[in-house]
mmCIF file of C-alpha atoms and ligand atoms in Angstrom:
data_model
loop_
_atom_site.group_PDB
_atom_site.id
_atom_site.type_symbol
_atom_site.label_atom_id
_atom_site.label_comp_id
_atom_site.label_asym_id
_atom_site.label_seq_id
_atom_site.Cartn_x
_atom_site.Cartn_y
_atom_site.Cartn_z
ATOM 1 C CA MET A 1 1.367 1.557 -38.224
ATOM 2 C CA VAL A 2 1.990 -0.296 -35.242
ATOM 3 C CA ASP A 3 -0.054 0.482 -32.009
ATOM 4 C CA THR A 4 2.371 1.297 -29.354
ATOM 5 C CA GLY A 5 -0.203 2.356 -26.781
ATOM 6 C CA SER A 6 1.543 5.963 -26.709
ATOM 7 C CA ARG A 7 1.167 9.036 -28.621
ATOM 8 C CA GLU A 8 3.984 8.083 -31.001
ATOM 9 C CA SER A 9 3.842 4.971 -33.482
ATOM 10 C CA ILE A 10 6.009 2.813 -35.464
ATOM 11 C CA GLU A 11 5.705 4.270 -38.865
ATOM 12 C CA ARG A 12 7.367 1.502 -41.036
ATOM 13 C CA VAL A 13 10.200 -0.956 -40.557
ATOM 14 C CA LEU A 14 13.286 0.085 -42.041
ATOM 15 C CA ILE A 15 15.418 -2.686 -41.771
ATOM 16 C CA ASP A 16 14.348 -6.200 -40.748
ATOM 17 C CA ALA A 17 15.638 -8.823 -38.508
ATOM 18 C CA GLU A 18 17.474 -10.977 -41.204
ATOM 19 C CA THR A 19 18.937 -8.259 -43.063
ATOM 20 C CA ILE A 20 20.349 -6.676 -39.553
ATOM 21 C CA ALA A 21 21.662 -10.166 -39.131
ATOM 22 C CA ALA A 22 23.260 -11.018 -42.320
ATOM 23 C CA ARG A 23 25.145 -7.238 -42.059
ATOM 24 C CA VAL A 24 26.587 -8.132 -38.637
ATOM 25 C CA ARG A 25 27.996 -11.304 -39.810
ATOM 26 C CA GLU A 26 29.612 -9.484 -42.328
ATOM 27 C CA LEU A 27 31.144 -6.994 -40.526
ATOM 28 C CA GLY A 28 32.297 -9.672 -37.785
ATOM 29 C CA ALA A 29 34.231 -11.647 -40.725
ATOM 30 C CA ARG A 30 35.867 -8.400 -41.778
ATOM 31 C CA ILE A 31 37.006 -7.365 -38.214
ATOM 32 C CA THR A 32 38.025 -11.312 -37.631
ATOM 33 C CA ALA A 33 39.951 -10.917 -40.708
ATOM 34 C CA GLU A 34 41.562 -7.359 -40.145
ATOM 35 C CA TYR A 35 42.701 -8.502 -36.498
ATOM 36 C CA ALA A 36 43.539 -11.754 -36.803
ATOM 37 C CA GLU A 37 47.338 -11.319 -37.177
ATOM 38 C CA LEU A 38 47.741 -8.841 -34.577
ATOM 39 C CA ALA A 39 49.279 -9.995 -31.197
ATOM 40 C CA GLU A 40 47.784 -7.613 -28.856
ATOM 41 C CA PRO A 41 44.618 -7.874 -26.903
ATOM 42 C CA LEU A 42 41.258 -6.527 -28.762
ATOM 43 C CA ILE A 43 38.775 -4.927 -26.688
ATOM 44 C CA LEU A 44 35.073 -4.295 -27.972
ATOM 45 C CA ILE A 45 33.785 -1.065 -26.075
ATOM 46 C CA GLY A 46 30.131 -0.959 -26.318
ATOM 47 C CA ILE A 47 28.727 2.499 -25.818
ATOM 48 C CA LEU A 48 25.577 2.110 -23.239
ATOM 49 C CA ARG A 49 23.016 1.826 -23.571
ATOM 50 C CA GLY A 50 22.046 1.920 -27.239
ATOM 51 C CA ALA A 51 24.740 -0.491 -28.421
ATOM 52 C CA ILE A 52 24.242 -3.204 -26.359
ATOM 53 C CA ILE A 53 22.176 -5.701 -29.044
ATOM 54 C CA PHE A 54 24.631 -4.585 -31.704
ATOM 55 C CA HIS A 55 27.553 -5.233 -29.314
ATOM 56 C CA ALA A 56 26.144 -8.696 -28.320
ATOM 57 C CA ASP A 57 25.550 -9.660 -31.972
ATOM 58 C CA LEU A 58 29.045 -8.393 -33.313
ATOM 59 C CA ILE A 59 30.867 -10.203 -30.695
ATOM 60 C CA ARG A 60 29.808 -13.422 -31.279
ATOM 61 C CA ALA A 61 30.457 -13.013 -35.160
ATOM 62 C CA ILE A 62 33.968 -12.530 -34.508
ATOM 63 C CA GLU A 63 36.143 -15.310 -34.411
ATOM 64 C CA ARG A 64 39.106 -14.290 -32.444
ATOM 65 C CA THR A 65 39.942 -13.848 -28.871
ATOM 66 C CA LEU A 66 38.804 -10.462 -27.431
ATOM 67 C CA THR A 67 37.420 -9.082 -24.404
ATOM 68 C CA ILE A 68 34.520 -6.478 -24.143
ATOM 69 C CA ASP A 69 34.019 -3.599 -22.072
ATOM 70 C CA PHE A 70 31.564 -0.510 -21.594
ATOM 71 C CA ILE A 71 31.048 2.913 -21.336
ATOM 72 C CA ALA A 72 27.790 4.972 -20.552
ATOM 73 C CA VAL A 73 27.441 8.387 -22.021
ATOM 74 C CA SER A 74 24.272 10.662 -22.845
ATOM 75 C CA SER A 75 24.143 13.678 -25.193
ATOM 76 C CA TYR A 76 20.328 13.600 -25.449
ATOM 77 C CA GLY A 77 18.382 13.365 -22.237
ATOM 78 C CA ALA A 78 14.954 12.363 -23.498
ATOM 79 C CA SER A 79 14.433 14.328 -26.215
ATOM 80 C CA THR A 80 15.130 13.479 -30.037
ATOM 81 C CA LYS A 81 17.757 16.271 -30.603
ATOM 82 C CA SER A 82 21.335 16.346 -29.339
ATOM 83 C CA SER A 83 21.798 18.542 -26.576
ATOM 84 C CA GLY A 84 25.565 19.246 -27.543
ATOM 85 C CA VAL A 85 26.377 18.148 -23.813
ATOM 86 C CA VAL A 86 28.000 14.723 -23.567
ATOM 87 C CA ARG A 87 28.096 13.045 -19.972
ATOM 88 C CA ILE A 88 29.868 10.076 -18.821
ATOM 89 C CA PHE A 89 27.651 8.142 -16.649
ATOM 90 C CA LYS A 90 29.895 4.839 -16.305
ATOM 91 C CA ASP A 91 33.567 4.742 -17.064
ATOM 92 C CA LEU A 92 35.537 1.636 -18.329
ATOM 93 C CA ASN A 93 36.207 -1.091 -16.240
ATOM 94 C CA GLU A 94 39.716 -1.945 -17.518
ATOM 95 C CA SER A 95 42.556 -0.156 -18.992
ATOM 96 C CA ILE A 96 42.850 -0.290 -22.552
ATOM 97 C CA GLU A 97 46.557 0.908 -22.836
ATOM 98 C CA GLY A 98 48.686 -1.283 -25.447
ATOM 99 C CA ALA A 99 45.295 -3.124 -26.622
ATOM 100 C CA HIS A 100 43.387 -2.634 -29.791
ATOM 101 C CA VAL A 101 39.840 -0.918 -29.342
ATOM 102 C CA ILE A 102 36.821 -0.882 -31.525
ATOM 103 C CA ILE A 103 34.084 1.498 -30.047
ATOM 104 C CA VAL A 104 30.838 0.192 -30.929
ATOM 105 C CA GLU A 105 28.029 2.590 -31.693
ATOM 106 C CA ASP A 106 24.773 2.145 -32.123
ATOM 107 C CA ILE A 107 24.342 5.012 -34.466
ATOM 108 C CA ILE A 108 26.357 8.090 -35.569
ATOM 109 C CA ASP A 109 23.905 11.253 -35.800
ATOM 110 C CA SER A 110 25.688 14.931 -34.970
ATOM 111 C CA GLY A 111 28.830 12.788 -34.226
ATOM 112 C CA LEU A 112 29.440 14.932 -31.134
ATOM 113 C CA THR A 113 29.349 11.634 -29.147
ATOM 114 C CA LEU A 114 32.127 9.962 -31.081
ATOM 115 C CA THR A 115 34.104 12.798 -31.452
ATOM 116 C CA TYR A 116 34.360 12.997 -27.506
ATOM 117 C CA LEU A 117 34.564 9.310 -26.815
ATOM 118 C CA LEU A 118 37.841 9.047 -29.572
ATOM 119 C CA ASP A 119 39.424 11.848 -27.851
ATOM 120 C CA LEU A 120 38.792 10.618 -24.818
ATOM 121 C CA LEU A 121 40.214 6.750 -25.350
ATOM 122 C CA ALA A 122 42.793 7.990 -27.702
ATOM 123 C CA ARG A 123 44.470 9.744 -24.795
ATOM 124 C CA ARG A 124 44.650 6.396 -22.685
ATOM 125 C CA ASN A 125 47.235 5.046 -25.096
ATOM 126 C CA PRO A 126 45.683 1.971 -27.023
ATOM 127 C CA ALA A 127 47.658 0.115 -29.616
ATOM 128 C CA SER A 128 45.201 1.285 -32.068
ATOM 129 C CA LEU A 129 41.418 2.853 -31.950
ATOM 130 C CA ARG A 130 38.397 2.087 -34.244
ATOM 131 C CA VAL A 131 35.054 2.735 -34.774
ATOM 132 C CA CYS A 132 32.394 0.406 -35.943
ATOM 133 C CA THR A 133 28.692 1.760 -35.710
ATOM 134 C CA PHE A 134 25.250 0.120 -36.683
ATOM 135 C CA LEU A 135 23.898 2.848 -38.073
ATOM 136 C CA LEU A 136 25.111 6.073 -39.752
ATOM 137 C CA LYS A 137 22.771 8.900 -40.450
ATOM 138 C CA GLU A 138 22.968 10.945 -43.661
ATOM 139 C CA ARG A 139 22.680 14.918 -43.025
ATOM 140 C CA PRO A 140 24.085 17.862 -42.873
ATOM 141 C CA ARG A 141 26.701 18.625 -40.049
ATOM 142 C CA ASP A 142 28.189 21.712 -38.582
ATOM 143 C CA HIS A 143 31.646 19.716 -38.254
ATOM 144 C CA ALA A 144 33.373 16.823 -40.007
ATOM 145 C CA LEU A 145 33.144 13.510 -38.835
ATOM 146 C CA PRO A 146 35.901 11.622 -37.415
ATOM 147 C CA PRO A 147 36.999 8.686 -39.601
ATOM 148 C CA ILE A 148 34.629 5.463 -39.134
ATOM 149 C CA ASP A 149 35.934 2.166 -39.957
ATOM 150 C CA TYR A 150 33.020 -0.124 -39.998
ATOM 151 C CA VAL A 151 29.358 0.973 -40.616
ATOM 152 C CA GLY A 152 26.584 -1.453 -40.682
ATOM 153 C CA PHE A 153 23.842 0.636 -42.545
ATOM 154 C CA THR A 154 23.691 4.332 -43.622
ATOM 155 C CA ILE A 155 20.162 5.604 -43.163
ATOM 156 C CA PRO A 156 18.358 8.569 -43.822
ATOM 157 C CA ASP A 157 17.872 11.520 -41.585
ATOM 158 C CA GLU A 158 14.752 9.939 -39.760
ATOM 159 C CA PHE A 159 14.582 8.745 -35.931
ATOM 160 C CA VAL A 160 14.726 5.253 -35.630
ATOM 161 C CA ILE A 161 14.231 2.497 -33.084
ATOM 162 C CA GLY A 162 14.849 -0.629 -32.466
ATOM 163 C CA TYR A 163 17.834 -3.118 -32.242
ATOM 164 C CA GLY A 164 18.989 -1.404 -29.183
ATOM 165 C CA LEU A 165 17.985 2.097 -30.032
ATOM 166 C CA ASP A 166 15.547 3.985 -27.817
ATOM 167 C CA TYR A 167 12.668 6.744 -27.796
ATOM 168 C CA ALA A 168 12.671 8.056 -24.194
ATOM 169 C CA GLY A 169 13.913 4.591 -23.038
ATOM 170 C CA ARG A 170 11.271 2.699 -24.975
ATOM 171 C CA TYR A 171 11.350 -0.119 -28.135
ATOM 172 C CA ARG A 172 15.093 -0.907 -27.414
ATOM 173 C CA ASN A 173 13.773 -4.756 -27.576
ATOM 174 C CA LEU A 174 12.362 -4.522 -31.118
ATOM 175 C CA PRO A 175 14.360 -6.580 -33.288
ATOM 176 C CA TYR A 176 14.026 -4.825 -36.263
ATOM 177 C CA LEU A 177 14.872 -1.487 -36.909
ATOM 178 C CA GLY A 178 11.612 0.958 -37.187
ATOM 179 C CA VAL A 179 11.271 4.535 -37.964
ATOM 180 C CA LEU A 180 9.185 6.362 -35.402
ATOM 181 C CA SER A 181 6.496 8.771 -36.234
ATOM 182 C CA LEU A 182 5.977 11.246 -33.315
ATOM 183 C CA GLY A 183 2.258 11.829 -34.322
ATOM 184 C CA ASP A 184 0.228 15.240 -34.025
ATOM 185 C CA LEU A 185 1.531 16.039 -30.609
ATOM 186 C CA GLY A 186 5.127 15.373 -31.438
ATOM 187 C CA GLY A 187 8.337 16.455 -29.981
ATOM 188 C CA ASP A 188 9.609 15.791 -26.563
ATOM 189 C CA PRO A 189 8.156 13.049 -24.436
ATOM 190 C CA ALA A 190 9.920 14.494 -21.251
HETATM 191 P P1 LIG B 1 25.263 12.179 -31.607
HETATM 192 O O1 LIG B 1 26.216 12.199 -30.549
HETATM 193 O O2 LIG B 1 24.533 12.949 -32.108
HETATM 194 O O3 LIG B 1 25.806 11.607 -32.871
HETATM 195 O O4 LIG B 1 24.556 11.102 -31.236
HETATM 196 C C1 LIG B 1 24.627 9.673 -30.692
HETATM 197 C C2 LIG B 1 23.564 8.937 -29.715
HETATM 198 O O5 LIG B 1 22.456 9.750 -29.956
HETATM 199 C C3 LIG B 1 23.308 7.768 -30.126
HETATM 200 O O6 LIG B 1 24.151 6.997 -29.495
HETATM 201 C C4 LIG B 1 21.912 7.399 -29.543
HETATM 202 O O7 LIG B 1 21.769 6.762 -28.479
HETATM 203 C C5 LIG B 1 21.288 8.772 -30.062
HETATM 204 N N1 LIG B 1 20.737 8.839 -31.269
HETATM 205 C C6 LIG B 1 20.526 9.615 -32.473
HETATM 206 N N2 LIG B 1 19.964 9.476 -33.292
HETATM 207 C C7 LIG B 1 19.028 8.511 -33.129
HETATM 208 C C8 LIG B 1 17.862 7.840 -33.632
HETATM 209 O O8 LIG B 1 17.547 8.104 -34.659
HETATM 210 N N3 LIG B 1 17.357 6.914 -32.527
HETATM 211 C C9 LIG B 1 17.574 6.869 -31.563
HETATM 212 N N4 LIG B 1 18.711 7.374 -30.654
HETATM 213 C C10 LIG B 1 19.323 8.523 -31.512
HETATM 214 MG MG1 LIG B 2 19.835 6.806 -26.858
#
């Protein structure tokens, strides 16, 4: 257990930094190969804030001309449970019309955020629209997940932090993926 100075603690390392780096290189190589012959622009859209680390590493693993953009959404507030409501805090800066778009997500949990984003972006007429998520949680879901083209790692249904993922805004700077233990007090930090 790592002492975090808070009532919650990092229970264990789930995926270390070297394993993450190797997987990101593989995803980058696949995307490079699959988009190499396409003439239209390629835009990698990072979902703020959780995807920033994955996005930054992934784009450097892709050997092809591309541009980046960001959209900020939230479905959680400060809790570890999805509220069921997706809000846009910041929209894209550029048009995606006629471009190949890859949505870059940190984690797909309920799938609610992704379903909302796919619907929103599909209506803007991209040449193609795909999803690359760092993590996919293995868990029962009320609704079927939309197709997910690239998955870094499939993980068990635990609350994870690090490599961009947060708990109440913290731990994004950890270079590895850890499992958070909420301790005796547990629950919501708000
Ligand atoms: P969904 O809409 O339930 O799929 O939730 C997606 C968003 O919830 C992600 O982009 C994360 O920001 C957040 N999230 C879901 N599970 C976790 C977790 O285990 N740790 C940190 N954030 C998470
Ligand atoms: Mg988050």
